[in-house]
Amino acid sequence: MRKRPVPAVEIKGACFSYGSLSVLEGLEMNVPRGCIYGLLGGSGSGKTTLLRCILGCISLSEGSVTVLGSTPKTRGHVGLGRNVGYMPQDLALFCDFTMMETMYYFGILYGMSINKIKERGKYLLELLELPSVNKTIKNLSGGQQRRVSLAVAMLQEPPLLILDEPTVGADPLLRAKIWQHLFELVENTRTTIIITTHYIDEARQAHIVGLMRNGCLLAQSPPDDLISSSGLATLEEVFLNLCHDQEAHEKPSPQLSIQHSLTPLHVYGNEKALGDGANEESSLAVGRNEASWTSNMKRKFKSFCECGPINPLSILPHPRRIAALCWKNFTSIYRNPGLLIFQFLLPAIQIIIFCLAVGNNFSGVNVAIFNGDKGFNFSLVVKDYCTKFDDMNNFGSLFISKLDHKSLDMVYYDDKSNAVDAVKDGKAWMAIVIPENFTQDMITKLFLIVAHQSIPDDVINGSTIEIFEDMTDLQITYMLHNMSAVAAELFLDAFIDNCDDYSREDFSSPIKNHNPPVYGSRHLSYSDYVAPGMIVIITFSMSIGLTALLFVIERKEGLLDRTWVAGVNVTEMVLAQILTQCFTLFVQSLILIILVKFAFKIYMVHLMSIFLVELLTMLQGLTGMTYGILISSLCHQETSATNIMAGSVYVVLMMSCILWPVEGMPKFLQYISYALPTTYAAEAMRSIMGRGWGLDDMIVWRGFTVTIGWFILFAILATVGLRLRK
């Protein structure tokens, strides 16, 4: 018995849906080798979805697909690669490439030699009447761009060509030339070509035509056989008749096979197909709440888990393909210098704005002052003890002179109530009220303290400066409190320094804090505290932005599917992105550190700590990069990816001990904080810069270890996510 020839493409019982919306319904398709198969159908009939199932870009809900004797989209399947040339309906080309660079890029992915790429590229570009090979894709017309896309599909001379409406935008002469070339391919090389179209006269030229509507293949046979068996005059009338039959019949009959069994020509599907389709339509409203993304991912995850053992070739990276991907990425970078400069400067602008706007000394803070002190010629009383005061006899004025006049805009009032009203009216942040007997009561208090006698309440009140403050801005309030305390200390120092028989210890706190700090400096600002964490968060968030939208945009433009079909695996895609963006990341982090250390003089103990700061910054950038790839693998739209990215950055900014210590959070939030990828890194960065610690310290190496752990985890999740979405 003669063995049945293996078809180029064979589909059995194909069903596919986006959530509750059914796209393919029990479809049967058989494409023999060495023919042109024209798939005819209107927009939305499911043609493109069917092609993507054949290519393995999406998985069927039910049924099977065999392409060139093997099943795509199974674990261990290396990819169609050189065996299939694919021209999608979208442009799916990198617009920064020239036409010849496009040929080289895809040729390398196909595994072709450079000489062969050059030879085939020139031939195809001349055949398709394209202009100079050095012209970039973005500068071509729409029709010329689609012809370049067709040239890419035919570049490697594959045994199977899948062309999704290749002649759209071509003039009649060029369309005829393209069809002539397709016929020559079939005749000379036995190439199998599947071509979709919604032009009936164009489909008439195919060896076999499949008529498709609403996810069903109504008939498939040579055009002349369809016309003769139906008794109608044109293929258009045949298609129209089949469409009427599909609308009229509640139950389908077996699909018309390719073996010329054309007697019941109105047959358009199998019973299961139309029955399921009717049920789907009737239950459409019920199933609206089921998200298409969720159902598709469940189906893909199930098929991913149920397949056989992994073929190492499907995950191991190939250096030549990685080099091509990196070349593409670098070309996109250096041919957009404005974007590159923006990527370099944006982190610098962020750190500059932070250092200029946060943590600096205040200026122009309005303070209302009422000095009611009448003074007292205390030298007549204590001239034998305090001989250095000369004519100074007003402690109120002495205290005011010790305030920071550079930071404060002091307004003097002649009445206590007016000074307090200035705060109530929002004209001042603080009112300082000095009582009228302040100097006299301070002297009395001095003698009573030295004599170890009790101090009456009226003396205590008379020697106390009253403060009335607006505490709605805690940062200004904290600054004014600190400034007042410093002024009080300076005032006491000035008073005691002018008295021979009294020492500062007689009026000092029992706490001795004159030793130098173990770490840090007494002159550190809030900027010195926040800056290490800001380096971490800026690098992390900017790195997310480098990759979070990348695959979303490429998928939307059809670039991702074309890359998968060319044989690129997920590991190669992820590695190429990481390697390419490392250059941008290195420059960004270096600019950040130079600005922080040398431009704004943020506190750093050792200059040699810069190496560890740069290393940790790079690792945080890589972690953010892989997290961005993970986001990109999960999202369909740019808005979704942007929202996730913005929400993530806000969470890590608020909860990673960057603006506020972890110890200031509720206990349950502390656990969440330490689970974030930036918290331990921020603590490590602060210890490196502020304490001069190295990798031998637990806080530092813990920050490095946790960062590396998150990088590996995100890389694995991103790879799995892309494999599921592939």
XYZ file of C-alpha atoms in Angstrom:
726
model
C 0.000 0.000 0.000
C 1.398 3.361 -0.988
C 2.310 5.610 1.924
C 0.325 8.845 2.160
C 2.606 11.872 1.521
C 3.239 14.061 4.549
C 1.584 17.458 4.007
C 3.448 20.684 4.610
C 0.780 21.805 7.085
C -1.935 19.691 8.646
C -4.483 21.010 11.142
C -7.095 18.876 12.879
C -9.975 20.125 15.020
C -8.405 23.514 15.671
C -10.181 25.663 18.252
C -8.944 28.924 19.680
C -10.554 31.690 21.689
C -9.708 34.926 23.437
C -11.594 34.440 26.677
C -15.228 33.921 25.679
C -14.677 35.163 22.115
C -14.242 32.182 19.801
C -11.881 32.793 16.880
C -11.292 29.309 15.415
C -13.974 26.622 15.602
C -13.108 23.008 14.779
C -11.029 24.007 11.769
C -9.545 21.317 9.501
C -6.816 22.255 7.032
C -4.478 20.288 4.764
C -1.737 21.992 2.735
C 0.210 19.669 0.376
C 3.885 20.283 -0.280
C 4.903 22.219 -3.367
C 1.811 24.355 -3.934
C 0.410 27.817 -3.352
C -2.436 27.731 -0.850
C -4.567 30.866 -0.946
C -6.453 31.567 2.266
C -9.361 33.830 1.365
C -11.463 35.620 3.951
C -12.577 39.011 5.124
C -11.110 41.024 7.957
C -11.762 39.361 11.306
C -12.358 35.924 9.823
C -9.441 34.420 11.773
C -6.811 34.196 9.025
C -4.004 35.874 10.975
C -4.817 33.893 14.126
C -4.661 30.680 12.102
C -1.244 31.613 10.720
C 0.057 32.412 14.203
C -1.093 28.983 15.382
C 0.760 27.371 12.477
C 3.901 29.300 13.405
C 3.628 28.351 17.069
C 3.235 31.960 18.211
C 0.026 31.006 20.035
C -1.327 27.667 21.262
C -4.601 26.089 20.220
C -7.313 25.556 22.817
C -8.085 22.232 21.156
C -6.803 20.321 18.169
C -3.379 19.772 16.656
C -1.024 21.441 14.188
C 1.745 19.715 12.246
C 4.223 21.800 10.238
C 6.774 20.076 7.989
C 6.289 16.866 9.941
C 6.715 18.304 13.463
C 4.528 20.082 15.980
C 5.478 23.677 16.803
C 5.017 25.249 20.199
C 5.958 22.149 22.169
C 8.607 21.887 24.819
C 11.817 20.818 23.199
C 10.840 22.208 19.810
C 13.875 24.137 18.564
C 11.839 26.521 16.403
C 10.974 26.737 12.738
C 13.939 29.014 12.019
C 15.274 28.607 8.484
C 12.476 26.233 7.495
C 9.761 28.880 7.487
C 9.695 32.348 5.985
C 7.066 34.568 7.567
C 5.690 37.898 6.438
C 3.175 39.224 8.985
C 0.381 41.636 8.242
C 2.118 44.284 10.347
C 5.383 45.724 9.096
C 7.438 43.939 11.804
C 10.750 45.515 10.787
C 13.256 47.595 12.743
C 12.842 51.047 11.282
C 16.339 52.239 12.258
C 17.957 49.628 9.996
C 18.749 50.174 6.347
C 17.323 47.650 3.904
C 20.613 45.761 3.643
C 21.140 45.817 7.398
C 17.685 44.274 7.717
C 18.787 41.472 5.404
C 21.969 40.918 7.416
C 20.108 40.920 10.728
C 17.508 38.327 9.776
C 20.025 36.347 7.732
C 22.241 35.930 10.798
C 19.217 34.834 12.838
C 18.447 32.283 10.115
C 22.032 30.993 10.311
C 23.050 32.100 6.820
C 26.603 33.016 5.829
C 27.441 36.680 5.222
C 28.182 36.089 1.524
C 24.894 34.266 1.032
C 22.988 37.050 2.799
C 24.615 39.658 0.578
C 23.859 37.702 -2.586
C 20.227 36.923 -1.737
C 19.573 40.371 -0.302
C 20.674 42.207 -3.425
C 18.720 39.831 -5.664
C 15.463 40.192 -3.716
C 15.709 43.962 -3.341
C 16.228 44.298 -7.101
C 13.412 41.848 -7.802
C 11.001 43.867 -5.683
C 12.111 47.138 -7.323
C 13.337 48.755 -4.123
C 15.575 51.868 -4.041
C 19.084 52.216 -2.598
C 19.974 49.440 -0.170
C 21.394 52.039 2.238
C 18.070 53.782 2.729
C 16.585 53.279 6.197
C 13.245 51.522 6.585
C 11.595 54.524 8.251
C 12.336 56.663 5.179
C 10.555 54.278 2.788
C 6.943 54.511 1.699
C 4.403 52.089 3.144
C 4.392 49.927 0.018
C 8.190 49.804 -0.118
C 8.336 48.803 3.539
C 6.013 45.860 2.893
C 8.175 44.764 -0.027
C 11.220 44.738 2.280
C 9.186 42.612 4.678
C 8.445 40.201 1.830
C 12.139 40.076 0.918
C 12.996 39.128 4.513
C 10.492 36.264 4.396
C 12.046 34.859 1.202
C 15.657 35.547 2.185
C 16.702 32.076 3.381
C 14.802 30.187 0.626
C 12.674 28.249 3.121
C 10.631 25.173 2.183
C 7.535 26.851 3.661
C 6.518 30.468 3.053
C 3.693 32.036 5.067
C 2.670 35.417 3.687
C -0.064 37.479 5.329
C -1.463 39.752 2.603
C 1.908 40.383 0.909
C 0.636 42.401 -2.053
C -1.237 45.096 -0.134
C -0.091 48.485 -1.419
C 1.638 47.073 -4.509
C 0.736 48.302 -7.992
C -0.709 45.750 -10.468
C 2.561 45.273 -12.364
C 4.563 44.610 -9.209
C 1.805 42.348 -7.877
C 1.997 40.284 -11.051
C 5.787 40.149 -10.737
C 5.543 38.915 -7.143
C 3.090 36.179 -8.127
C 5.312 35.167 -11.005
C 8.234 34.786 -8.597
C 6.088 32.709 -6.226
C 5.138 30.358 -9.067
C 8.820 30.000 -9.978
C 9.668 29.124 -6.364
C 7.049 26.386 -6.334
C 8.125 25.015 -9.706
C 11.892 25.145 -9.166
C 12.310 24.412 -5.440
C 9.029 22.717 -4.466
C 8.400 25.508 -1.941
C 5.046 25.468 -0.179
C 3.395 28.877 0.084
C 0.442 29.857 2.248
C -0.800 33.287 1.270
C -3.714 35.157 2.816
C -5.743 37.714 0.937
C -9.156 39.327 0.856
C -8.953 39.849 -2.929
C -10.896 37.078 -4.658
C -9.238 37.640 -8.041
C -5.840 37.219 -6.376
C -6.858 34.012 -4.570
C -8.025 32.658 -7.938
C -4.333 32.321 -8.956
C -3.499 29.891 -6.132
C -3.275 26.138 -6.725
C -5.627 25.564 -3.805
C -7.920 28.063 -2.159
C -9.375 27.881 1.343
C -12.498 29.938 1.965
C -12.630 31.139 5.574
C -15.341 32.912 7.557
C -16.028 33.301 11.284
C -13.237 30.939 12.279
C -14.413 28.120 10.002
C -12.915 26.880 6.755
C -15.965 26.721 4.506
C -14.181 24.841 1.722
C -10.682 24.076 0.444
C -9.963 22.887 -3.071
C -8.526 24.079 -6.410
C -10.466 27.189 -7.547
C -11.609 25.646 -10.830
C -12.973 22.592 -9.009
C -14.904 24.799 -6.592
C -16.480 26.723 -9.464
C -17.294 23.710 -11.636
C -18.745 21.650 -8.788
C -20.970 24.462 -7.594
C -22.383 25.244 -11.001
C -21.678 28.927 -10.412
C -19.795 31.322 -12.666
C -17.177 32.850 -10.371
C -15.280 32.120 -7.190
C -16.946 35.161 -5.642
C -20.369 33.596 -6.181
C -19.122 30.328 -4.660
C -17.881 32.130 -1.560
C -21.119 34.110 -1.255
C -23.172 30.933 -1.569
C -21.130 29.219 1.163
C -21.554 32.241 3.431
C -25.337 32.108 2.974
C -25.288 28.398 3.766
C -23.277 29.034 6.938
C -25.798 31.627 8.071
C -28.755 29.378 7.260
C -27.621 26.097 8.770
C -27.682 25.503 12.486
C -25.476 22.425 12.215
C -22.453 22.125 9.974
C -21.508 19.208 7.813
C -18.013 17.746 7.413
C -15.557 20.166 5.871
C -14.878 19.904 2.194
C -11.654 17.966 1.861
C -8.902 18.579 -0.569
C -9.490 15.261 -2.269
C -12.097 16.790 -4.648
C -15.126 15.418 -2.759
C -17.082 18.471 -3.714
C -20.604 17.173 -4.173
C -22.158 18.874 -1.131
C -20.460 22.205 -1.812
C -22.468 24.114 0.757
C -20.646 22.140 3.464
C -18.628 24.497 5.637
C -17.646 22.926 8.944
C -18.145 19.979 11.226
C -20.961 19.494 13.707
C -18.769 20.239 16.682
C -17.594 23.471 15.169
C -20.920 25.121 14.527
C -22.521 23.664 17.628
C -19.776 25.061 19.809
C -19.858 28.299 17.927
C -23.576 28.717 18.524
C -23.175 27.984 22.188
C -20.297 30.432 22.368
C -22.387 33.159 20.816
C -25.348 32.521 23.135
C -23.172 32.479 26.217
C -21.034 35.431 25.220
C -22.593 37.763 27.760
C -22.177 35.208 30.532
C -18.499 34.739 29.786
C -17.575 38.412 29.540
C -16.145 38.452 33.047
C -13.505 35.895 32.119
C -10.416 37.787 31.031
C -8.889 36.599 27.775
C -5.392 37.033 29.158
C -6.138 34.762 32.116
C -7.657 31.981 30.027
C -4.871 32.074 27.455
C -2.162 32.020 30.118
C -3.854 29.092 31.877
C -3.911 27.185 28.592
C -0.285 27.985 27.856
C 0.859 27.101 31.359
C -0.968 23.786 31.141
C 0.635 22.904 27.810
C 4.004 24.093 29.129
C 3.750 21.755 32.120
C 2.356 18.734 30.273
C 4.965 18.613 27.502
C 7.905 16.266 27.472
C 11.458 16.909 28.635
C 13.148 20.136 27.601
C 15.456 20.016 24.622
C 18.634 21.875 25.663
C 18.830 23.440 22.201
C 15.577 25.275 22.895
C 16.987 27.232 25.840
C 20.757 27.390 25.289
C 21.866 30.716 23.789
C 23.625 30.814 20.437
C 26.453 33.411 20.305
C 25.724 34.394 16.703
C 22.071 35.144 17.397
C 22.931 37.026 20.594
C 25.443 39.096 18.608
C 22.749 39.922 16.029
C 20.273 40.922 18.736
C 22.880 43.090 20.474
C 23.787 44.699 17.151
C 20.122 45.516 16.572
C 19.777 46.994 20.063
C 22.953 49.077 19.798
C 21.926 50.322 16.349
C 18.613 51.465 17.768
C 20.502 53.311 20.522
C 23.159 55.151 18.531
C 20.787 56.096 15.706
C 18.606 57.879 18.230
C 21.197 60.155 19.900
C 18.546 62.386 21.418
C 16.977 59.459 23.240
C 20.404 58.198 24.312
C 21.379 61.590 25.740
C 18.024 61.770 27.506
C 18.602 58.330 29.054
C 22.038 59.415 30.234
C 20.919 62.774 31.590
C 17.571 61.898 33.184
C 19.096 60.166 36.261
C 21.559 63.054 36.552
C 18.720 65.574 36.385
C 16.834 63.631 39.056
C 19.783 63.566 41.467
C 20.541 67.251 40.776
C 16.953 68.230 41.546
C 17.046 66.097 44.693
C 20.323 67.544 45.972
C 19.229 71.109 45.240
C 15.693 70.786 46.588
C 15.985 68.409 49.557
C 17.962 68.592 52.801
C 19.580 72.000 52.357
C 19.588 74.847 54.882
C 16.443 76.941 54.913
C 16.418 80.607 53.974
C 13.836 83.349 54.236
C 11.883 81.681 57.073
C 9.736 84.399 58.648
C 10.069 84.736 62.436
C 8.241 87.331 64.558
C 10.282 88.712 67.474
C 9.160 90.735 70.471
C 12.055 91.714 72.715
C 10.507 93.187 75.877
C 13.742 92.932 77.856
C 14.482 96.244 79.600
C 18.021 95.188 80.344
C 19.972 95.586 83.562
C 23.357 97.029 84.406
C 24.429 93.771 85.992
C 28.132 94.748 85.972
C 27.389 96.912 89.004
C 26.196 93.825 90.804
C 28.668 91.198 89.540
C 31.568 93.394 88.448
C 33.925 91.449 90.666
C 32.931 88.182 88.897
C 32.027 89.111 85.308
C 34.496 91.776 84.231
C 34.447 91.114 80.476
C 30.917 92.272 79.659
C 31.784 95.936 79.365
C 28.519 97.720 78.562
C 26.488 94.604 77.582
C 23.357 94.762 79.716
C 20.572 93.155 77.600
C 20.417 89.371 77.460
C 17.427 89.506 75.087
C 19.502 91.237 72.434
C 22.370 88.832 73.136
C 20.099 85.833 72.478
C 18.720 87.357 69.259
C 22.257 87.986 68.026
C 22.990 84.255 68.295
C 20.133 83.266 65.950
C 20.992 82.299 62.361
C 20.334 85.527 60.488
C 21.108 83.870 57.119
C 18.219 81.437 57.436
C 15.703 83.633 59.239
C 13.831 86.676 58.031
C 13.203 88.345 61.412
C 10.408 90.881 61.825
C 10.373 92.873 65.091
C 7.138 93.783 66.868
C 6.579 96.198 69.736
C 3.883 94.101 71.361
C 3.590 90.430 72.319
C 0.065 90.059 70.939
C 1.096 91.464 67.553
C 3.971 88.978 67.312
C 1.643 86.069 68.162
C -0.987 87.349 65.698
C 1.642 87.267 62.947
C 1.823 83.485 63.421
C -1.977 83.182 63.515
C -2.257 85.174 60.285
C 0.327 82.992 58.521
C 2.863 85.806 58.284
C 5.438 84.010 60.439
C 6.288 80.419 61.328
C 7.352 81.254 64.881
C 7.028 84.081 67.397
C 9.852 84.568 69.930
C 8.716 86.535 72.995
C 11.378 87.734 75.461
C 9.953 88.937 78.822
C 10.706 92.425 80.133
C 12.798 91.308 83.144
C 14.691 88.642 81.232
C 18.190 90.015 81.989
C 17.492 90.725 85.643
C 15.855 87.346 86.263
C 18.685 85.538 84.457
C 21.189 87.190 86.848
C 19.049 86.274 89.840
C 18.775 82.716 88.555
C 22.549 82.597 88.137
C 23.222 83.533 91.764
C 20.580 81.167 93.099
C 22.008 78.260 91.095
C 25.539 78.953 92.323
C 24.279 79.341 95.888
C 22.320 76.072 95.523
C 19.118 77.810 96.520
C 15.638 77.171 95.166
C 14.434 79.367 92.330
C 11.033 81.087 92.708
C 8.431 80.569 89.970
C 8.395 84.258 89.036
C 12.161 84.146 88.416
C 11.796 80.981 86.323
C 9.015 82.562 84.256
C 10.882 85.838 83.899
C 14.021 84.083 82.650
C 12.148 81.924 80.118
C 11.751 82.861 76.448
C 8.291 81.970 75.106
C 7.849 80.319 71.722
C 4.615 80.374 69.673
C 4.836 78.285 66.505
C 2.971 77.067 63.458
C 3.656 73.317 63.380
C 1.896 72.492 60.120
C 5.281 72.137 58.407
C 7.293 69.746 60.549
C 10.533 70.260 58.655
C 10.496 74.015 59.258
C 9.408 73.421 62.859
C 12.269 70.994 63.390
C 14.713 73.483 61.895
C 13.445 76.325 64.123
C 13.617 74.131 67.223
C 17.166 73.141 66.383
C 18.151 76.732 65.599
C 16.642 77.999 68.859
C 18.479 75.335 70.843
C 21.761 76.242 69.158
C 21.160 79.943 69.857
C 20.451 79.153 73.531
C 23.702 77.194 73.791
C 25.664 80.014 72.173
C 23.969 82.525 74.464
C 24.989 80.582 77.575
C 28.505 80.137 76.239
C 28.820 83.896 75.696
C 27.459 84.632 79.151
C 29.685 82.161 81.008
C 32.798 83.032 78.992
C 32.563 86.587 80.378
C 32.489 85.461 84.010
C 35.726 84.506 85.736
C 34.353 82.501 88.630
C 31.738 80.469 86.756
C 32.208 77.527 84.421
C 30.017 76.170 81.607
C 29.566 72.943 83.554
C 27.530 74.814 86.177
C 24.755 75.245 83.597
C 25.254 72.267 81.293
C 23.296 69.065 80.814
C 24.498 66.016 82.732
C 24.895 64.249 79.375
C 28.383 64.656 77.945
C 28.330 64.593 74.143
C 31.591 66.296 73.289
C 33.262 63.214 71.795
C 33.482 63.002 67.985
C 30.850 60.734 66.333
C 31.856 57.111 65.815
C 30.467 57.357 62.271
C 29.320 60.344 60.293
C 29.634 64.018 61.154
C 27.771 66.477 63.360
C 27.201 68.620 60.293
C 25.361 66.051 58.155
C 22.120 67.109 56.493
C 19.010 65.213 55.508
C 20.477 64.989 51.995
C 23.376 62.930 53.343
C 20.871 60.479 54.821
C 18.635 60.186 51.759
C 21.240 60.365 48.948
C 22.507 56.734 49.213
C 18.957 55.437 48.960
C 18.168 57.834 46.120
C 21.081 56.420 44.120
C 19.530 52.973 44.570
C 15.960 53.975 43.726
C 16.863 56.160 40.728
C 18.994 53.395 39.223
C 16.360 50.740 39.919
C 13.467 52.766 38.502
C 15.351 54.006 35.437
C 16.422 50.452 34.622
C 12.800 49.315 34.796
C 11.978 52.019 32.282
C 14.676 50.776 29.900
C 12.966 47.403 29.441
C 9.373 47.529 30.757
C 7.876 48.756 27.476
C 10.319 47.074 25.127
C 8.643 43.724 24.488
C 5.166 45.238 24.792
C 5.898 47.562 21.868
C 7.712 44.895 19.842
C 4.834 42.472 20.375
C 2.300 45.096 19.375
C 4.224 45.893 16.185
C 4.677 42.212 15.295
C 8.464 42.313 15.775
C 8.457 39.786 18.589
C 6.583 37.100 16.651
C 8.872 37.517 13.669
C 11.922 37.194 15.927
C 10.565 34.012 17.548
C 9.802 32.515 14.130
C 13.375 33.278 13.021
C 14.576 30.837 15.688
C 15.508 33.158 18.553
C 14.800 31.668 21.971
C 13.813 33.457 25.148
C 17.209 33.111 26.819
C 18.912 34.826 23.888
C 16.382 37.643 23.921
C 16.821 38.305 27.661
C 20.632 38.062 27.532
C 20.852 40.425 24.562
C 18.737 43.029 26.329
C 20.808 42.804 29.518
C 24.119 43.022 27.652
C 22.963 45.987 25.582
C 21.488 47.996 28.421
C 24.538 47.418 30.647
C 26.327 50.138 28.672
C 23.558 52.659 29.331
C 23.341 51.542 32.947
C 27.084 51.944 33.527
C 27.114 55.507 32.190
C 24.000 56.438 34.174
C 25.380 55.100 37.460
C 28.795 56.705 36.901
C 27.224 60.125 36.308
C 25.107 59.702 39.446
C 28.096 58.895 41.645
C 30.251 61.720 40.245
C 27.493 64.257 40.890
C 26.758 62.959 44.384
C 30.368 62.825 45.527
C 32.108 65.673 43.736
C 29.395 68.153 42.715
C 27.191 68.118 45.810
C 29.757 66.856 48.348
C 27.461 64.195 49.787
C 29.245 62.588 52.731
C 31.435 59.599 51.842
C 34.095 58.348 54.260
C 36.561 56.845 51.789
C 37.088 57.721 48.154
C 37.828 54.042 47.526
C 34.225 53.274 48.500
C 33.247 54.508 45.033
C 34.084 51.076 43.591
C 31.599 49.299 45.878
C 29.017 52.036 45.311
C 29.331 51.601 41.532
C 29.162 47.806 41.797
C 26.042 47.835 43.974
C 24.463 50.461 41.719
C 25.098 48.290 38.648
C 23.585 45.251 40.369
C 20.508 47.248 41.337
C 20.235 48.413 37.737
C 20.387 44.831 36.475
C 17.704 43.864 38.980
C 15.472 46.687 37.775
C 16.173 45.694 34.184
C 15.059 42.082 34.691
C 12.011 43.302 36.607
C 11.169 45.500 33.628
C 11.477 42.495 31.305
C 9.129 40.589 33.627
C 6.583 43.424 33.423
C 6.979 43.488 29.656
C 6.353 39.741 29.438
C 3.088 40.028 31.374
C 1.479 43.092 29.773
C -0.359 43.523 26.483
C -0.531 47.313 26.426
C 1.876 50.155 27.170
C -0.581 51.648 29.665
C -0.630 48.457 31.742
C 3.162 48.251 31.814
C 3.463 51.945 32.674
C 0.964 51.665 35.536
C 2.731 48.639 37.035
C 6.093 50.357 36.684
C 4.894 53.601 38.309
C 3.165 51.753 41.143
C 6.240 49.637 41.822
C 8.550 52.650 41.952
C 6.224 54.448 44.371
C 6.110 51.423 46.702
C 9.880 50.945 46.846
C 10.422 54.696 47.300
C 8.083 54.831 50.299
C 9.038 51.534 51.948
C 12.744 50.913 51.324
C 14.178 53.033 54.187
C 15.105 55.678 51.632
C 13.015 58.544 53.013
C 12.353 57.127 56.482
C 13.966 54.381 58.593
C 12.364 50.943 58.585
C 12.216 51.151 62.381
C 9.626 53.915 62.012
C 7.152 51.613 60.244
C 4.527 49.324 61.808
C 5.836 45.824 62.398
C 3.881 44.197 59.553
C 5.160 46.834 57.099
C 8.721 46.171 58.200
C 8.416 42.586 56.945
C 7.090 43.856 53.602
C 9.867 46.433 53.434
C 12.603 43.852 53.918
C 10.992 41.723 51.196
C 11.542 44.483 48.620
C 14.612 44.334 46.349
C 15.848 47.808 47.342
C 15.697 47.908 51.169
C 18.818 45.916 52.022
C 20.611 47.589 49.113
C 19.788 51.058 50.490
C 21.062 50.045 53.951
C 24.232 48.640 52.398
C 24.756 51.789 50.313
C 24.357 53.960 53.414
C 26.922 51.853 55.307
C 29.399 51.962 52.415
C 29.180 55.735 52.026
C 28.618 56.844 55.622
C 30.624 54.250 57.541
C 33.224 53.212 55.015
C 32.329 49.537 55.441
C 33.255 46.863 52.922
C 32.130 43.386 51.931
C 33.441 41.957 55.205
C 30.537 43.629 57.014
C 27.249 41.768 57.270
C 25.030 44.713 56.303
C 27.050 45.329 53.128
C 27.372 41.767 51.876
C 23.717 41.138 52.753
C 22.770 44.044 50.487
C 24.844 42.571 47.649
C 23.533 39.033 48.209
C 19.863 40.039 48.331
C 20.268 42.186 45.206
C 21.866 39.305 43.286
C 19.111 36.982 44.524
C 16.384 39.297 43.245
C 18.219 39.668 39.932
C 18.301 35.886 39.451
C 14.654 35.506 40.519
C 13.412 38.242 38.171
C 15.514 36.816 35.316
C 13.981 33.354 35.808
C 10.436 34.718 36.091
C 10.936 36.938 33.031
C 12.247 33.988 31.018
C 9.310 31.797 32.053
C 6.875 34.638 31.360
C 8.247 35.172 27.870
C 8.191 31.435 27.164
C 4.538 31.301 28.183
C 3.741 34.320 26.032
C 5.845 33.126 23.086
